Amino acid sequence: MPRNVSGHAYDVPFRLVGAPVQVIDMDHKVILNLETGQLIKPGDKRATCFNPAYLRMPDGMAWQYVVVSRGPWLPEIVRWNDTLEDMRLETLVAFGANYNPVSDTLVPASPPVILPIRHMIGKGKCSYGDWITGSDDPRLFWSDARTPTLQFGHIALDNEHCRNLALILDLRDIWPDLRHILKSSKAIASWTPVGNATILELIRAKGNVDTEKNWAAFFHTAYPSSVHPTSIPSFHYGAAPQVVLYPSTATEESSVENNVVKFDEINVVNKDQITRHHPHYATHAFHHSTSLYRLTMCPRNTCAPTVENTVLFGLVHILVQRNEEALEYGRFPVTWNVTTPNEMLTIGAEFRFNGTTDRTYVFSLTMAVLPRTADGKLGAERLTPSHFFWDDDVLVSLGVKDSEMGVGHASVQELLRGSRLADDPAL
C-alpha cells in the first residue's frame, strides 16, 4: 500500500501537467572559478549541476533568464583551530540562458561560473559530517527594490546549528557578467558597488532549528512601493500549520545587525486547511517548494494589479514513498492573500510534470515567467520581471535525480486548474 514518509497510507490520482520536462544541456567541463580564474577541478568526476533556480530578466537583455544551480563540490584545505583539515566545498554555478521554443528548454548563453561566495568554516552540528561547507539549493527572485536576489542554504555561522538560510541582496555584487548584461536596463535598480558582498543570515527571533530549509520568500501588496521599496522579503515558513515570518523591525536598515536579519513569526488562522484538502498525508510533512510570486488574475496588459485582483502564487510539496519505492516529491499549487496576514486562498490537487515518473527526486525550486504577450504600458513600470498574469506560461526549475537541471513548462491556468477555496465547506 502506498505510504508517505510518516507511515500514513494513501492512494490518490495524479494530474499530469505541462509539456514533457526537458533537461538543460550544459558542458560541465568548462565551469570557471571566478576566484582563481581557472577551470574547476571537481572533487568527483561524475559531478554535475542540479537543483537549479531560474530568474526572468527584463525585456531586451542579451539573456532572457539567469540560472543558478547547485554545482560540483570542490576539495578545499582550511585551517581550523590551528590544524589543516580537508573540507568538501559545496558550490553554486551561474550562467545566462535563453528560451528555445523548439526544444522547449533553456539554452546556456554564457560560460558557467562558480559564484565566489565565501563562507565561515564552522563546526556546526551536521549529522552528515563536519567536513562539508558551502552553499546549496538556491532560489532567485526580484526584490521590491528591483535587485536580483539570491537565497540559499549554507553552513550555520554558529556552532549550535547545522544549516541556515542566507541572502545576497544583489547578485551583481558577486557576478560581473550579470552586472554587464543589466547595465543598460532602465527597468531595474542601478548597481552600486559595495565591495565584498555581504551574506545576510536569516534567523527566527525564537531561534532556528538544527537545519533550516525551504523558506518561501514573498513581498507584500500587489506591486512594489514607489516610496520605500524593500530589498528584504518576508517568508512563509510553515505550510501546515501556516507560519509567516516578518522582519523584526520596521526598516530593513535596522533589521540588519552583524550580518543577521531577525524575523518574528505569526501563526495564521485555519491551521488545518491543507490537511483538509489532502487528508492522506501527515500534517508535519508539508513544506514549501518554490518562492511565492505575485499573480494578477487577468490577461497581461488588460488591467493594472491591485490587492483585489492579485494573489501570491507558489508550490507546496511533500516527500513521499509509494509502493515501497524510492522517495519522491508530491506537489500542488497554493495561492495566498497579498495583504497581511497572507492567509491561504486556494489549494490545488497533487500533480506530476509530464514526462517524469517521479520515481526519483523531481524537486521544484523556482517559477519564472514566460509571457505569451509583451509587456505594454498598463502599470508595467511598477512591476518586477517576476510578476505573473493569468495568461502567462511558467518555467518551473526542477532538480531531477540530484544530477540534472530540468525545465517544467506549463501555463498558469493549467497549474491552478481544479483548485478549490481553502475554506471550502464541502470538503
Tab-separated table of C-alpha atoms in Angstrom:
chain	number	residue	atom	x	y	z
A	1	MET	CA	0.000	0.000	0.000
A	2	PRO	CA	1.440	3.434	-0.847
A	3	ARG	CA	2.514	5.467	2.156
A	4	ASN	CA	4.179	8.731	2.933
A	5	VAL	CA	7.369	9.102	4.918
A	6	SER	CA	5.345	9.396	8.105
A	7	GLY	CA	3.794	5.985	7.558
A	8	HIS	CA	0.264	7.115	6.665
A	9	ALA	CA	-1.373	5.129	3.844
A	10	TYR	CA	-2.797	6.941	0.852
A	11	ASP	CA	-3.834	6.326	-2.740
A	12	VAL	CA	-4.524	9.425	-4.835
A	13	PRO	CA	-4.786	10.104	-8.582
A	14	PHE	CA	-2.380	12.498	-10.267
A	15	ARG	CA	-2.873	15.279	-12.739
A	16	LEU	CA	-0.237	15.383	-15.457
A	17	VAL	CA	0.791	18.991	-16.084
A	18	GLY	CA	2.641	20.760	-18.866
A	19	ALA	CA	4.839	19.757	-21.766
A	20	PRO	CA	7.333	16.902	-21.260
A	21	VAL	CA	10.159	18.003	-18.967
A	22	GLN	CA	13.357	18.906	-20.809
A	23	VAL	CA	16.908	18.991	-19.439
A	24	ILE	CA	19.379	21.866	-19.823
A	25	ASP	CA	22.379	20.701	-21.837
A	26	MET	CA	25.481	22.280	-20.310
A	27	ASP	CA	29.150	21.387	-20.653
A	28	HIS	CA	30.287	20.690	-17.084
A	29	LYS	CA	33.934	20.595	-18.167
A	30	VAL	CA	34.148	24.356	-18.737
A	31	ILE	CA	32.979	25.753	-15.387
A	32	LEU	CA	35.141	28.730	-14.442
A	33	ASN	CA	36.103	29.532	-10.865
A	34	LEU	CA	35.745	33.325	-10.619
A	35	GLU	CA	38.112	33.482	-7.650
A	36	THR	CA	41.006	31.694	-9.347
A	37	GLY	CA	40.232	32.486	-13.000
A	38	GLN	CA	40.748	28.806	-13.817
A	39	LEU	CA	38.504	25.928	-14.824
A	40	ILE	CA	37.423	23.938	-11.799
A	41	LYS	CA	38.686	20.520	-10.854
A	42	PRO	CA	35.693	18.856	-9.152
A	43	GLY	CA	36.185	16.534	-6.222
A	44	ASP	CA	34.017	13.982	-8.047
A	45	LYS	CA	34.479	13.413	-11.806
A	46	ARG	CA	30.818	12.380	-12.061
A	47	ALA	CA	29.661	15.641	-10.512
A	48	THR	CA	27.049	17.682	-12.409
A	49	CYS	CA	24.835	20.712	-11.849
A	50	PHE	CA	21.368	20.149	-10.373
A	51	ASN	CA	18.618	21.829	-8.313
A	52	PRO	CA	18.527	24.998	-10.452
A	53	ALA	CA	16.795	28.324	-9.876
A	54	TYR	CA	15.539	30.476	-12.776
A	55	LEU	CA	15.030	34.236	-12.904
A	56	ARG	CA	13.422	36.112	-15.768
A	57	MET	CA	15.428	39.091	-16.977
A	58	PRO	CA	13.991	42.442	-18.099
A	59	ASP	CA	12.995	42.597	-21.775
A	60	GLY	CA	15.698	43.492	-24.281
A	61	MET	CA	18.650	41.905	-22.474
A	62	ALA	CA	21.161	39.546	-24.139
A	63	TRP	CA	19.982	36.882	-21.689
A	64	GLN	CA	16.307	36.113	-21.164
A	65	TYR	CA	16.947	34.205	-17.933
A	66	VAL	CA	19.544	33.725	-15.226
A	67	VAL	CA	20.231	30.229	-13.920
A	68	VAL	CA	21.886	29.448	-10.575
A	69	SER	CA	22.204	25.798	-9.580
A	70	ARG	CA	23.993	23.534	-7.185
A	71	GLY	CA	27.338	22.674	-8.724
A	72	PRO	CA	30.145	20.148	-8.355
A	73	TRP	CA	31.820	20.085	-4.979
A	74	LEU	CA	35.427	21.175	-4.680
A	75	PRO	CA	38.133	19.847	-2.371
A	76	GLU	CA	39.396	22.549	-0.050
A	77	ILE	CA	42.010	22.583	2.697
A	78	VAL	CA	41.249	25.002	5.500
A	79	ARG	CA	42.826	25.923	8.800
A	80	TRP	CA	40.639	25.096	11.787
A	81	ASN	CA	41.890	25.559	15.347
A	82	ASP	CA	45.476	25.745	14.087
A	83	THR	CA	45.090	22.490	12.144
A	84	LEU	CA	44.815	21.926	8.410
A	85	GLU	CA	41.713	19.933	7.522
A	86	ASP	CA	40.246	18.569	4.298
A	87	MET	CA	36.823	20.031	3.541
A	88	ARG	CA	34.202	19.483	0.880
A	89	LEU	CA	33.091	22.852	-0.519
A	90	GLU	CA	29.578	22.776	-1.993
A	91	THR	CA	29.267	25.328	-4.820
A	92	LEU	CA	26.686	27.354	-6.725
A	93	VAL	CA	27.086	27.646	-10.514
A	94	ALA	CA	25.593	30.546	-12.505
A	95	PHE	CA	25.078	31.267	-16.207
A	96	GLY	CA	22.823	33.246	-18.524
A	97	ALA	CA	20.287	31.400	-20.677
A	98	ASN	CA	17.730	31.903	-23.438
A	99	TYR	CA	14.499	30.025	-24.031
A	100	ASN	CA	14.397	27.854	-27.168
A	101	PRO	CA	10.752	27.295	-28.188
A	102	VAL	CA	11.677	24.379	-30.473
A	103	SER	CA	13.440	22.296	-27.825
A	104	ASP	CA	11.249	23.857	-25.087
A	105	THR	CA	14.151	24.348	-22.723
A	106	LEU	CA	16.729	26.891	-21.617
A	107	VAL	CA	19.965	27.061	-23.608
A	108	PRO	CA	23.134	28.414	-21.933
A	109	ALA	CA	24.088	31.855	-23.279
A	110	SER	CA	27.226	32.457	-21.216
A	111	PRO	CA	30.060	30.410	-19.727
A	112	PRO	CA	29.097	28.763	-16.394
A	113	VAL	CA	30.926	30.154	-13.368
A	114	ILE	CA	31.315	29.225	-9.712
A	115	LEU	CA	29.898	32.117	-7.690
A	116	PRO	CA	32.524	33.470	-5.259
A	117	ILE	CA	30.535	33.046	-2.049
A	118	ARG	CA	32.934	32.890	0.877
A	119	HIS	CA	31.780	31.120	3.990
A	120	MET	CA	32.956	30.979	7.535
A	121	ILE	CA	34.178	27.488	8.236
A	122	GLY	CA	32.230	26.310	11.260
A	123	LYS	CA	31.801	23.009	13.034
A	124	GLY	CA	28.041	23.111	13.240
A	125	LYS	CA	26.018	20.131	14.357
A	126	CYS	CA	25.700	18.404	10.976
A	127	SER	CA	24.893	14.707	11.204
A	128	TYR	CA	26.317	14.105	7.720
A	129	GLY	CA	29.761	15.394	8.672
A	130	ASP	CA	31.636	18.477	9.782
A	131	TRP	CA	33.781	18.222	6.671
A	132	ILE	CA	31.125	19.798	4.403
A	133	THR	CA	30.790	23.547	3.902
A	134	GLY	CA	29.481	25.857	1.185
A	135	SER	CA	26.065	26.564	-0.374
A	136	ASP	CA	23.074	24.593	-1.627
A	137	ASP	CA	19.508	24.782	-3.018
A	138	PRO	CA	19.392	28.308	-4.494
A	139	ARG	CA	16.281	30.402	-5.053
A	140	LEU	CA	16.207	33.569	-7.172
A	141	PHE	CA	13.713	36.422	-7.106
A	142	TRP	CA	13.444	40.127	-7.849
A	143	SER	CA	13.173	42.192	-4.689
A	144	ASP	CA	10.775	45.099	-4.484
A	145	ALA	CA	13.880	47.308	-4.646
A	146	ARG	CA	14.349	45.801	-8.149
A	147	THR	CA	17.526	43.892	-7.341
A	148	PRO	CA	18.208	40.266	-8.403
A	149	THR	CA	18.338	38.456	-5.053
A	150	LEU	CA	19.891	35.070	-4.285
A	151	GLN	CA	18.596	32.926	-1.407
A	152	PHE	CA	20.482	29.751	-0.491
A	153	GLY	CA	21.317	27.327	2.294
A	154	HIS	CA	24.738	27.382	3.924
A	155	ILE	CA	26.618	26.086	6.947
A	156	ALA	CA	25.424	27.996	10.010
A	157	LEU	CA	27.722	30.748	11.246
A	158	ASP	CA	27.301	29.475	14.808
A	159	ASN	CA	28.287	26.106	16.204
A	160	GLU	CA	24.838	25.231	17.566
A	161	HIS	CA	23.094	24.500	14.262
A	162	CYS	CA	23.837	22.686	11.032
A	163	ARG	CA	22.479	24.783	8.146
A	164	ASN	CA	20.739	28.140	7.991
A	165	LEU	CA	19.383	30.195	5.099
A	166	ALA	CA	21.068	33.286	3.724
A	167	LEU	CA	20.577	36.108	1.229
A	168	ILE	CA	22.816	38.035	-1.119
A	169	LEU	CA	20.620	41.046	-1.809
A	170	ASP	CA	22.102	41.863	-5.213
A	171	LEU	CA	23.619	39.044	-7.266
A	172	ARG	CA	25.503	41.638	-9.324
A	173	ASP	CA	27.802	42.151	-6.334
A	174	ILE	CA	29.489	38.795	-6.961
A	175	TRP	CA	28.875	38.202	-10.676
A	176	PRO	CA	30.473	40.748	-13.048
A	177	ASP	CA	28.861	39.229	-16.167
A	178	LEU	CA	25.389	39.884	-14.760
A	179	ARG	CA	26.423	43.450	-13.932
A	180	HIS	CA	27.464	43.961	-17.526
A	181	ILE	CA	24.290	42.449	-19.006
A	182	LEU	CA	21.955	44.516	-16.816
A	183	LYS	CA	23.875	47.768	-17.190
A	184	SER	CA	21.645	49.033	-19.998
A	185	SER	CA	18.320	48.150	-18.348
A	186	LYS	CA	16.170	51.006	-17.073
A	187	ALA	CA	13.624	48.569	-15.617
A	188	ILE	CA	15.685	47.716	-12.529
A	189	ALA	CA	17.737	49.486	-9.889
A	190	SER	CA	21.173	50.689	-10.906
A	191	TRP	CA	24.050	48.799	-9.323
A	192	THR	CA	26.010	50.471	-6.557
A	193	PRO	CA	29.413	48.947	-5.731
A	194	VAL	CA	29.516	47.596	-2.183
A	195	GLY	CA	32.901	45.886	-2.117
A	196	ASN	CA	32.760	42.307	-0.911
A	197	ALA	CA	29.155	41.118	-0.936
A	198	THR	CA	27.700	40.519	2.495
A	199	ILE	CA	25.984	37.238	3.271
A	200	LEU	CA	22.911	38.005	5.380
A	201	GLU	CA	21.963	35.083	7.600
A	202	LEU	CA	18.237	34.616	8.294
A	203	ILE	CA	17.286	33.897	11.899
A	204	ARG	CA	13.906	33.414	13.566
A	205	ALA	CA	13.607	35.578	16.671
A	206	LYS	CA	12.523	32.498	18.656
A	207	GLY	CA	15.515	30.532	17.365
A	208	ASN	CA	16.308	28.380	14.343
A	209	VAL	CA	16.013	24.611	14.281
A	210	ASP	CA	19.016	22.409	13.504
A	211	THR	CA	18.606	22.583	9.724
A	212	GLU	CA	16.606	25.388	8.127
A	213	LYS	CA	15.375	24.882	4.544
A	214	ASN	CA	12.642	25.931	2.137
A	215	TRP	CA	11.687	29.350	3.465
A	216	ALA	CA	9.405	30.778	0.756
A	217	ALA	CA	10.200	34.446	0.121
A	218	PHE	CA	7.466	36.946	-0.808
A	219	PHE	CA	6.704	40.652	-0.864
A	220	HIS	CA	3.523	42.305	0.358
A	221	THR	CA	0.766	44.019	-1.648
A	222	ALA	CA	0.097	43.885	-5.379
A	223	TYR	CA	3.222	45.705	-6.596
A	224	PRO	CA	6.374	47.347	-5.170
A	225	SER	CA	6.072	50.591	-3.286
A	226	SER	CA	7.311	53.595	-5.234
A	227	VAL	CA	8.223	55.379	-1.983
A	228	HIS	CA	10.006	52.798	0.196
A	229	PRO	CA	10.646	49.640	-1.833
A	230	THR	CA	12.292	46.945	0.259
A	231	SER	CA	15.032	44.503	-0.629
A	232	ILE	CA	14.384	42.172	2.340
A	233	PRO	CA	11.411	39.845	1.857
A	234	SER	CA	9.042	38.257	4.317
A	235	PHE	CA	8.810	34.458	4.316
A	236	HIS	CA	6.224	31.731	4.541
A	237	TYR	CA	7.972	29.402	6.978
A	238	GLY	CA	5.391	26.661	7.511
A	239	ALA	CA	2.577	25.305	5.355
A	240	ALA	CA	0.586	23.162	7.788
A	241	PRO	CA	0.139	24.892	10.139
A	242	GLN	CA	0.822	28.145	8.354
A	243	VAL	CA	3.634	30.219	9.851
A	244	VAL	CA	4.658	33.574	8.353
A	245	LEU	CA	7.902	35.400	9.176
A	246	TYR	CA	8.144	39.184	9.085
A	247	PRO	CA	11.334	41.237	9.597
A	248	SER	CA	11.517	42.093	13.301
A	249	THR	CA	11.944	45.827	12.746
A	250	ALA	CA	10.142	48.368	10.631
A	251	THR	CA	13.017	49.221	8.318
A	252	GLU	CA	15.497	46.946	6.647
A	253	GLU	CA	18.423	49.102	7.764
A	254	SER	CA	17.703	48.479	11.444
A	255	SER	CA	16.819	44.816	10.930
A	256	VAL	CA	20.351	44.029	9.745
A	257	GLU	CA	22.842	43.767	12.574
A	258	ASN	CA	26.112	41.859	12.388
A	259	ASN	CA	25.044	40.389	9.032
A	260	VAL	CA	21.940	38.802	10.597
A	261	VAL	CA	18.301	39.535	9.769
A	262	LYS	CA	15.871	38.513	12.521
A	263	PHE	CA	12.243	37.608	11.851
A	264	ASP	CA	9.187	37.480	14.094
A	265	GLU	CA	6.584	34.857	13.303
A	266	ILE	CA	2.827	34.617	13.452
A	267	ASN	CA	0.593	31.582	13.119
A	268	VAL	CA	-2.103	32.157	10.518
A	269	VAL	CA	-5.675	31.093	11.341
A	270	ASN	CA	-7.278	27.941	9.855
A	271	LYS	CA	-4.283	25.721	10.527
A	272	ASP	CA	-5.871	22.594	9.094
A	273	GLN	CA	-6.594	23.875	5.565
A	274	ILE	CA	-4.016	21.777	3.707
A	275	THR	CA	-4.785	18.615	5.647
A	276	ARG	CA	-8.484	19.059	4.893
A	277	HIS	CA	-7.673	19.130	1.166
A	278	HIS	CA	-5.009	16.393	1.389
A	279	PRO	CA	-6.073	14.205	4.344
A	280	HIS	CA	-3.973	11.237	3.128
A	281	TYR	CA	-0.792	12.964	4.336
A	282	ALA	CA	0.600	13.674	7.777
A	283	THR	CA	0.385	17.347	8.763
A	284	HIS	CA	4.029	17.968	9.579
A	285	ALA	CA	5.312	16.592	6.274
A	286	PHE	CA	4.233	19.568	4.120
A	287	HIS	CA	6.785	22.232	3.278
A	288	HIS	CA	7.273	24.988	0.740
A	289	SER	CA	8.781	24.205	-2.635
A	290	THR	CA	9.062	27.491	-4.558
A	291	SER	CA	9.179	31.129	-3.569
A	292	LEU	CA	5.829	32.962	-3.736
A	293	TYR	CA	5.150	35.200	-6.732
A	294	ARG	CA	2.577	37.877	-7.424
A	295	LEU	CA	-0.098	36.741	-9.869
A	296	THR	CA	-2.672	39.163	-11.276
A	297	MET	CA	-5.827	37.331	-12.338
A	298	CYS	CA	-6.332	38.944	-15.728
A	299	PRO	CA	-4.505	38.737	-19.074
A	300	ARG	CA	-1.296	40.750	-19.368
A	301	ASN	CA	-1.877	44.372	-20.474
A	302	THR	CA	-5.612	44.259	-19.731
A	303	CYS	CA	-5.617	45.503	-16.126
A	304	ALA	CA	-3.349	47.096	-13.553
A	305	PRO	CA	-2.553	44.986	-10.449
A	306	THR	CA	-4.481	45.784	-7.270
A	307	VAL	CA	-4.929	43.985	-3.946
A	308	GLU	CA	-8.374	42.910	-5.191
A	309	ASN	CA	-7.149	41.132	-8.367
A	310	THR	CA	-3.686	39.921	-7.299
A	311	VAL	CA	-2.645	36.929	-5.185
A	312	LEU	CA	0.588	35.218	-4.148
A	313	PHE	CA	1.212	32.012	-6.084
A	314	GLY	CA	3.552	29.106	-5.318
A	315	LEU	CA	4.011	25.355	-4.933
A	316	VAL	CA	3.926	23.294	-1.741
A	317	HIS	CA	5.253	19.752	-1.667
A	318	ILE	CA	5.700	16.674	0.488
A	319	LEU	CA	8.290	13.897	0.494
A	320	VAL	CA	6.531	10.577	-0.049
A	321	GLN	CA	7.157	6.908	-0.736
A	322	ARG	CA	4.820	4.940	-3.000
A	323	ASN	CA	4.625	1.145	-3.094
A	324	GLU	CA	7.836	0.849	-1.063
A	325	GLU	CA	9.741	2.521	-3.914
A	326	ALA	CA	12.228	5.382	-3.769
A	327	LEU	CA	11.310	8.633	-2.055
A	328	GLU	CA	9.774	11.278	-4.282
A	329	TYR	CA	8.006	14.646	-4.077
A	330	GLY	CA	4.271	15.171	-4.376
A	331	ARG	CA	3.335	18.793	-5.108
A	332	PHE	CA	0.314	21.059	-5.529
A	333	PRO	CA	-0.323	24.787	-6.154
A	334	VAL	CA	-1.475	27.213	-3.482
A	335	THR	CA	-2.495	30.875	-3.605
A	336	TRP	CA	-2.287	33.319	-0.702
A	337	ASN	CA	-3.558	36.808	0.058
A	338	VAL	CA	-1.084	39.603	-0.831
A	339	THR	CA	-2.033	41.534	2.317
A	340	THR	CA	-1.297	40.695	5.947
A	341	PRO	CA	-1.722	38.069	7.377
A	342	ASN	CA	-1.178	36.458	3.953
A	343	GLU	CA	-3.580	33.585	4.552
A	344	MET	CA	-4.242	30.785	2.051
A	345	LEU	CA	-6.945	31.416	-0.541
A	346	THR	CA	-6.974	28.286	-2.755
A	347	ILE	CA	-5.382	24.834	-2.653
A	348	GLY	CA	-4.900	22.642	-5.725
A	349	ALA	CA	-4.686	18.932	-6.455
A	350	GLU	CA	-1.434	16.985	-6.492
A	351	PHE	CA	0.227	16.770	-9.904
A	352	ARG	CA	3.224	15.403	-11.757
A	353	PHE	CA	5.151	17.101	-14.506
A	354	ASN	CA	4.590	15.442	-17.863
A	355	GLY	CA	7.463	13.223	-18.933
A	356	THR	CA	8.505	12.259	-15.399
A	357	THR	CA	7.502	9.293	-13.294
A	358	ASP	CA	8.745	10.968	-10.102
A	359	ARG	CA	10.359	7.647	-9.262
A	360	THR	CA	13.442	9.631	-8.360
A	361	TYR	CA	13.638	13.127	-6.956
A	362	VAL	CA	11.991	15.826	-9.069
A	363	PHE	CA	12.483	18.833	-6.826
A	364	SER	CA	10.993	22.201	-7.840
A	365	LEU	CA	12.676	25.371	-6.561
A	366	THR	CA	11.523	28.413	-8.551
A	367	MET	CA	8.992	29.580	-11.137
A	368	ALA	CA	9.896	32.056	-13.869
A	369	VAL	CA	7.522	33.996	-16.128
A	370	LEU	CA	7.339	33.021	-19.803
A	371	PRO	CA	4.925	35.682	-21.122
A	372	ARG	CA	2.771	34.971	-24.150
A	373	THR	CA	2.437	38.679	-24.880
A	374	ALA	CA	4.950	41.501	-24.467
A	375	ASP	CA	4.571	43.987	-21.634
A	376	GLY	CA	2.558	47.064	-22.528
A	377	LYS	CA	2.364	50.367	-20.682
A	378	LEU	CA	-0.500	49.468	-18.342
A	379	GLY	CA	1.265	49.577	-14.973
A	380	ALA	CA	4.304	47.684	-16.281
A	381	GLU	CA	6.755	50.280	-14.969
A	382	ARG	CA	5.698	49.408	-11.409
A	383	LEU	CA	6.235	45.656	-11.743
A	384	THR	CA	9.257	43.364	-11.487
A	385	PRO	CA	10.047	40.721	-14.158
A	386	SER	CA	8.794	38.063	-11.700
A	387	HIS	CA	5.166	39.292	-11.833
A	388	PHE	CA	2.748	36.747	-13.362
A	389	PHE	CA	-0.503	37.374	-15.208
A	390	TRP	CA	-3.361	34.952	-15.844
A	391	ASP	CA	-2.423	34.235	-19.482
A	392	ASP	CA	1.323	33.671	-18.823
A	393	ASP	CA	3.248	30.437	-19.056
A	394	VAL	CA	5.552	29.224	-16.287
A	395	LEU	CA	9.041	27.727	-16.442
A	396	VAL	CA	9.484	25.662	-13.259
A	397	SER	CA	13.058	24.891	-12.266
A	398	LEU	CA	13.462	21.202	-11.474
A	399	GLY	CA	16.262	19.250	-9.861
A	400	VAL	CA	15.978	15.819	-11.492
A	401	LYS	CA	17.582	12.787	-9.818
A	402	ASP	CA	20.013	15.079	-7.980
A	403	SER	CA	22.028	15.154	-11.192
A	404	GLU	CA	20.188	17.188	-13.871
A	405	MET	CA	18.646	20.623	-14.388
A	406	GLY	CA	15.098	20.215	-15.662
A	407	VAL	CA	12.614	22.689	-17.172
A	408	GLY	CA	8.929	22.139	-16.496
A	409	HIS	CA	6.797	24.212	-18.901
A	410	ALA	CA	3.101	24.757	-18.119
A	411	SER	CA	0.580	27.587	-18.161
A	412	VAL	CA	-0.585	29.403	-15.047
A	413	GLN	CA	-4.115	28.253	-15.778
A	414	GLU	CA	-3.054	24.630	-16.141
A	415	LEU	CA	-1.209	24.660	-12.824
A	416	LEU	CA	-4.197	26.158	-10.990
A	417	ARG	CA	-6.911	24.134	-12.751
A	418	GLY	CA	-9.151	22.337	-10.262
A	419	SER	CA	-8.052	24.420	-7.262
A	420	ARG	CA	-10.646	24.907	-4.553
A	421	LEU	CA	-11.161	27.568	-1.926
A	422	ALA	CA	-9.002	26.844	1.097
A	423	ASP	CA	-12.062	27.212	3.344
A	424	ASP	CA	-14.345	25.179	1.055
A	425	PRO	CA	-17.082	23.860	3.405
A	426	ALA	CA	-17.845	20.964	1.036
A	427	LEU	CA	-14.645	19.138	1.962
